[in-house]
XYZ file of C-alpha atoms in Angstrom:
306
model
C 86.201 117.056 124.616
C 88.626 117.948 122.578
C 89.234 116.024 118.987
C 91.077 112.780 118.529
C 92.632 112.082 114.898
C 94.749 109.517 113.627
C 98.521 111.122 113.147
C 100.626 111.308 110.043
C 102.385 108.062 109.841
C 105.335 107.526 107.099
C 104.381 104.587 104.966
C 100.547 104.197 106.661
C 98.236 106.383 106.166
C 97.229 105.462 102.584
C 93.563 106.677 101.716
C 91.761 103.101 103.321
C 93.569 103.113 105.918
C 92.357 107.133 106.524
C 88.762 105.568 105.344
C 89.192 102.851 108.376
C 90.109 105.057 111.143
C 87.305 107.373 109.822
C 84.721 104.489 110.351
C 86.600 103.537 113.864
C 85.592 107.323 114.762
C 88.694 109.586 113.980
C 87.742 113.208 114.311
C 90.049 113.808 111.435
C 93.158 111.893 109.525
C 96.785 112.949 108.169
C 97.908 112.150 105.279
C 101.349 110.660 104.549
C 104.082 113.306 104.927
C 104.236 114.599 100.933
C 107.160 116.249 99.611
C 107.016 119.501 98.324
C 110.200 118.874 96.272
C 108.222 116.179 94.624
C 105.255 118.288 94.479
C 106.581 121.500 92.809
C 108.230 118.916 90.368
C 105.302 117.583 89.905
C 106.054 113.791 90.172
C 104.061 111.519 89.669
C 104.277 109.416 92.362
C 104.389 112.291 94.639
C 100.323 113.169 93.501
C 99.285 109.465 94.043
C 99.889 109.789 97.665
C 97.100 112.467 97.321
C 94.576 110.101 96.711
C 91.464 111.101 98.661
C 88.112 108.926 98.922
C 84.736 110.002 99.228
C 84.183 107.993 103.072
C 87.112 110.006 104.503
C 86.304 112.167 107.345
C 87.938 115.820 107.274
C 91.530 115.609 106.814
C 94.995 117.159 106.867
C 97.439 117.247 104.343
C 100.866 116.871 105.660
C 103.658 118.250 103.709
C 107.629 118.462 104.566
C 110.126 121.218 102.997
C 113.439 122.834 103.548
C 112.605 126.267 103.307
C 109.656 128.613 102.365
C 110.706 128.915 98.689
C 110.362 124.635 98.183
C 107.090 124.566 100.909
C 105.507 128.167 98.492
C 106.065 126.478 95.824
C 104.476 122.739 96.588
C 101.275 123.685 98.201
C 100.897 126.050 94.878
C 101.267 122.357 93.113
C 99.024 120.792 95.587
C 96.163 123.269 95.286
C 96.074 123.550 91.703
C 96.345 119.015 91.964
C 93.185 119.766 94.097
C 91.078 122.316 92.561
C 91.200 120.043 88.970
C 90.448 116.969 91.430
C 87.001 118.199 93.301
C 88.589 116.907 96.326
C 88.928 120.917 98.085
C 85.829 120.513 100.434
C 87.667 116.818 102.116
C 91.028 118.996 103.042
C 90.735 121.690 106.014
C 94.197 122.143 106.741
C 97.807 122.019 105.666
C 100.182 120.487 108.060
C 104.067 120.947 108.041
C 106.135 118.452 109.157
C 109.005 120.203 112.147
C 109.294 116.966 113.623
C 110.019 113.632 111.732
C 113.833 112.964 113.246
C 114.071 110.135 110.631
C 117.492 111.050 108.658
C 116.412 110.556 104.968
C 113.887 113.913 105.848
C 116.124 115.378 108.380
C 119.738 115.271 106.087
C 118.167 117.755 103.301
C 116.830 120.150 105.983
C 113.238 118.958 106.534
C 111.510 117.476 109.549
C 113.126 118.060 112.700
C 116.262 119.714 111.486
C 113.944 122.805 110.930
C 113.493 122.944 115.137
C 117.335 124.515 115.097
C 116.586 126.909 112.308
C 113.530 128.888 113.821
C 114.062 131.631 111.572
C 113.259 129.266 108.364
C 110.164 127.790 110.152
C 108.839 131.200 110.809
C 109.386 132.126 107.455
C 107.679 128.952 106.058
C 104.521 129.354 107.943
C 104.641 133.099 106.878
C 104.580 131.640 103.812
C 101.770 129.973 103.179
C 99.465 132.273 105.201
C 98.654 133.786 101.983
C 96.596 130.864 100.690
C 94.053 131.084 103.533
C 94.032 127.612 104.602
C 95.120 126.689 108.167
C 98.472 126.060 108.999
C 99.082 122.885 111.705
C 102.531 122.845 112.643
C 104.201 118.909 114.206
C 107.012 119.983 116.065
C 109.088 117.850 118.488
C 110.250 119.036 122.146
C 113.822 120.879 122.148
C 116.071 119.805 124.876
C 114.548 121.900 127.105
C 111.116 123.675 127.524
C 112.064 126.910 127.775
C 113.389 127.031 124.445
C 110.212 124.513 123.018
C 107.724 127.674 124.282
C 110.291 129.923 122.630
C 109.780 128.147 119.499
C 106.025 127.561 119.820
C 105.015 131.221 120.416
C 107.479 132.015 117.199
C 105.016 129.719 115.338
C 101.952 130.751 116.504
C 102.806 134.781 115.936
C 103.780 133.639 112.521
C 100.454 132.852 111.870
C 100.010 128.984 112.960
C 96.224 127.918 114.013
C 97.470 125.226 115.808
C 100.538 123.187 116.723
C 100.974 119.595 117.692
C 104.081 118.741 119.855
C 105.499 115.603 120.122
C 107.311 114.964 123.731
C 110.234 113.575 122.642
C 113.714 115.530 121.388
C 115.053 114.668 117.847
C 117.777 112.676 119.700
C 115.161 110.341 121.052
C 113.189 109.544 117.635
C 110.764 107.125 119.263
C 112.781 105.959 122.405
C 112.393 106.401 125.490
C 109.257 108.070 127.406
C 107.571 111.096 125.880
C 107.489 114.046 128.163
C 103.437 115.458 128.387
C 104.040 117.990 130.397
C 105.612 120.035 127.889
C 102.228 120.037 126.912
C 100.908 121.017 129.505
C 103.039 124.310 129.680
C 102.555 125.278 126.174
C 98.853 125.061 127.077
C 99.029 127.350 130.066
C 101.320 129.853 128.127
C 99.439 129.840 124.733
C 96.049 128.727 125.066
C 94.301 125.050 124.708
C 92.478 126.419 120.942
C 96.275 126.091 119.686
C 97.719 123.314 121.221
C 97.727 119.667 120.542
C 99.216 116.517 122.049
C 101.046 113.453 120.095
C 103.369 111.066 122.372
C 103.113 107.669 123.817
C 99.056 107.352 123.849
C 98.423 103.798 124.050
C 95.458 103.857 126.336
C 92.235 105.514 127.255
C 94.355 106.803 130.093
C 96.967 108.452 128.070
C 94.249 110.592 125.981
C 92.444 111.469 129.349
C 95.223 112.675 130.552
C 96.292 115.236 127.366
C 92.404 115.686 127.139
C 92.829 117.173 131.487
C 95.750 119.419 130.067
C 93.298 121.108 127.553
C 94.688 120.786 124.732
C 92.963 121.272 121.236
C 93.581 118.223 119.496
C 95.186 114.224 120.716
C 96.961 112.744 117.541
C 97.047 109.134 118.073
C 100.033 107.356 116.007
C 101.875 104.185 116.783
C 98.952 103.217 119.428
C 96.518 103.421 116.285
C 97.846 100.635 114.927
C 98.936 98.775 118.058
C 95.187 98.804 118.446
C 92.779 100.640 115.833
C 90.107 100.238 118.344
C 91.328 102.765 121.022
C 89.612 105.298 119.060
C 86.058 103.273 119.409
C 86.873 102.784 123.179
C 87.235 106.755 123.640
C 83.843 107.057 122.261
C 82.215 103.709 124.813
C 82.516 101.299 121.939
C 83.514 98.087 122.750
C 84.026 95.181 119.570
C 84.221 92.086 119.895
C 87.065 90.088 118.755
C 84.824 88.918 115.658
C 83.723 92.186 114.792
C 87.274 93.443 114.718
C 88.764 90.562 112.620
C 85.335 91.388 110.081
C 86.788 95.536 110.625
C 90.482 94.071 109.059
C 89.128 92.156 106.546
C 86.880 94.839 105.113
C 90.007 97.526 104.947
C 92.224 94.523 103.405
C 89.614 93.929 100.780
C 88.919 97.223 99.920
C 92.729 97.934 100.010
C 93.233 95.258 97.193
C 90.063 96.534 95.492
C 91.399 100.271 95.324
C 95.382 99.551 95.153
C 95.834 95.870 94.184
C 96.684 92.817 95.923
C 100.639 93.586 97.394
C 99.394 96.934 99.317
C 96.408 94.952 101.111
C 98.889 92.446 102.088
C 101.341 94.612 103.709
C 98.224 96.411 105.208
C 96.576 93.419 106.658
C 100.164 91.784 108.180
C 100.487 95.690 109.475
C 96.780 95.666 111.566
C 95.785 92.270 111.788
C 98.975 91.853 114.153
C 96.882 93.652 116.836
C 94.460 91.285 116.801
C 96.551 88.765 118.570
C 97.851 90.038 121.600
C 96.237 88.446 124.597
C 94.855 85.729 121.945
C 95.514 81.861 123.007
C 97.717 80.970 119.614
C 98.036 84.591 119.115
C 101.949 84.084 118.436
C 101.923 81.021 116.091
C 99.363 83.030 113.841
C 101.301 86.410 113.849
C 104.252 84.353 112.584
C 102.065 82.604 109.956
C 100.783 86.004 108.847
C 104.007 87.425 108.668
C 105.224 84.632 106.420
C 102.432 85.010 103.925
C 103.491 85.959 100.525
C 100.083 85.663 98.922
C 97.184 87.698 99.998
C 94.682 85.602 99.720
C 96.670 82.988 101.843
C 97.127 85.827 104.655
C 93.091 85.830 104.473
C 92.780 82.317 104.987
C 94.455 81.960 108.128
C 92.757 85.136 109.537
C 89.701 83.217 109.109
C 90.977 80.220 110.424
C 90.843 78.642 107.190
C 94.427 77.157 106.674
């Protein structure tokens, strides 16, 4: 079976929420997308996105640049941040970001603006070959699939030990239906070892069905936190609604414990949310949560104390 990691997600994957997906049985996590701009500048805010815990499992960092110069030139920040950290051994693999279509990434050249400048992506995974970590490439699907295989086999010769494509065009962002069977071609033409799948995976069904194709690797995204527990149902786990509400609580306290009160707040509105669906009162407590300005108050009602 092929692995099943949580998926870089702008503005979620801080380190507990990498820490609870580990526990929920993530093969591996992403970390938020990290500037390389910020990194070769060395900001400081930039390096406290690279906090990494001791109960992560394996994970990538993702990065996003313009061109080879800004991407050579952050992930020699990054190892160097690493190396006088003693977090090396937790990171296997450097991801670039090819395919956020968001426009405060895409307007300076980063993201998915890269998929019409092949040249510059080649030359960015060229790049950072010469550290010796492995390169994962996101890409998105071009507006058709004969020029996405183009593209893909660009990446790989470059030097790429894997790629994840998402099914959707920069156009779309995160409309409309993903198409999988882009997938499914890359697969036949390049191999399964350097393939993986991100798109619309909600269900067991939906990582069956990239898991039939072949492919490497399912990244699981916005169905992670539509329900965190998809990835303890791929393994035959099934939690009770108790156990899960005692699974948010424990990342919400250990989010306040390790980055203070606001950030567990926002993360426990963010996942406790999926708790509710199919619930009898579920609506009348998401809209109490999502009024909550205190964090213990948000706690409360959770466990039906207010």
């Amino acid at each position: 079976m092929p692995r099943i990691c949580l998926a870089p997600l702008a503005g979620v994957n801080i380190v507990t929420v990498r820490e609870f997906f580990t526990e929920l049985g993530a093969d591996f996590t992403h970390t938020e997308m990290i500037s390389c701009e910020g990194l070769a500048r060395n900001n400081p805010k930039t390096f406290e996105m690279l906090q990494i815990s001791e109960f992560e499992s394996p994970l990538i960092i993702q990065v996003f640049a313009q061109n080879d110069d800004v991407l050579t030139r952050g992930v020699e920040s990054l190892l160097r941040f690493l190396d006088t950290s003693a977090n090396h051994e937790k990171f296997f693999g450097l991801g670039i970001n090819m395919a956020c279509p968001m426009p405060k990434v895409t307007k300076n050249g980063s993201g998915a603006a890269l998929l019409r400048k092949p040249d510059i992506a080649v030359k960015m995974v060229e790049s950072v070959r010469k550290f010796g970590i492995p390169v994962w490439v996101k890409i998105r699907k071009l507006e058709n699939s004969r020029d996405t295989l183009e593209l893909v086999g660009k990446i790989l010769s470059a030097g790429a030990s894997n790629i994840c494509i998402h099914g959707r065009t920069q156009a779309q962002r995160y409309s409309g239906i993903a198409d999988k069977k882009i997938i499914l071609e890359a697969v036949r033409n390049f191999g399964g070892e350097k393939i993986s799948a991100s798109g619309d995976v909600w269900l067991i069904d939906d990582v069956e069905e990239y898991v039939s194709y072949g492919c490497e690797c399912v990244m699981i995204a916005r169905g992670a936190i539509a329900n965190p527990w998809l990835f303890c149902e791929i393994r035959g786990v099934e939690k009770s609604r108790a156990e899960k509400l005692a699974d948010i609580l424990r990342l919400a306290e250990r989010t306040k414990n390790l980055l203070g009160e606001h950030k567990a707040l926002v993360t426990l509105k963010k996942f406790s949310l999926s708790l509710m669906r199919g619930f009898e009162g579920g609506a009348d407590l998401r809209d109490k949560i999502c009024k909550c300005r205190e964090y213990d108050e948000a706690v409360k009602i959770l466990r039906g104390e207010n």
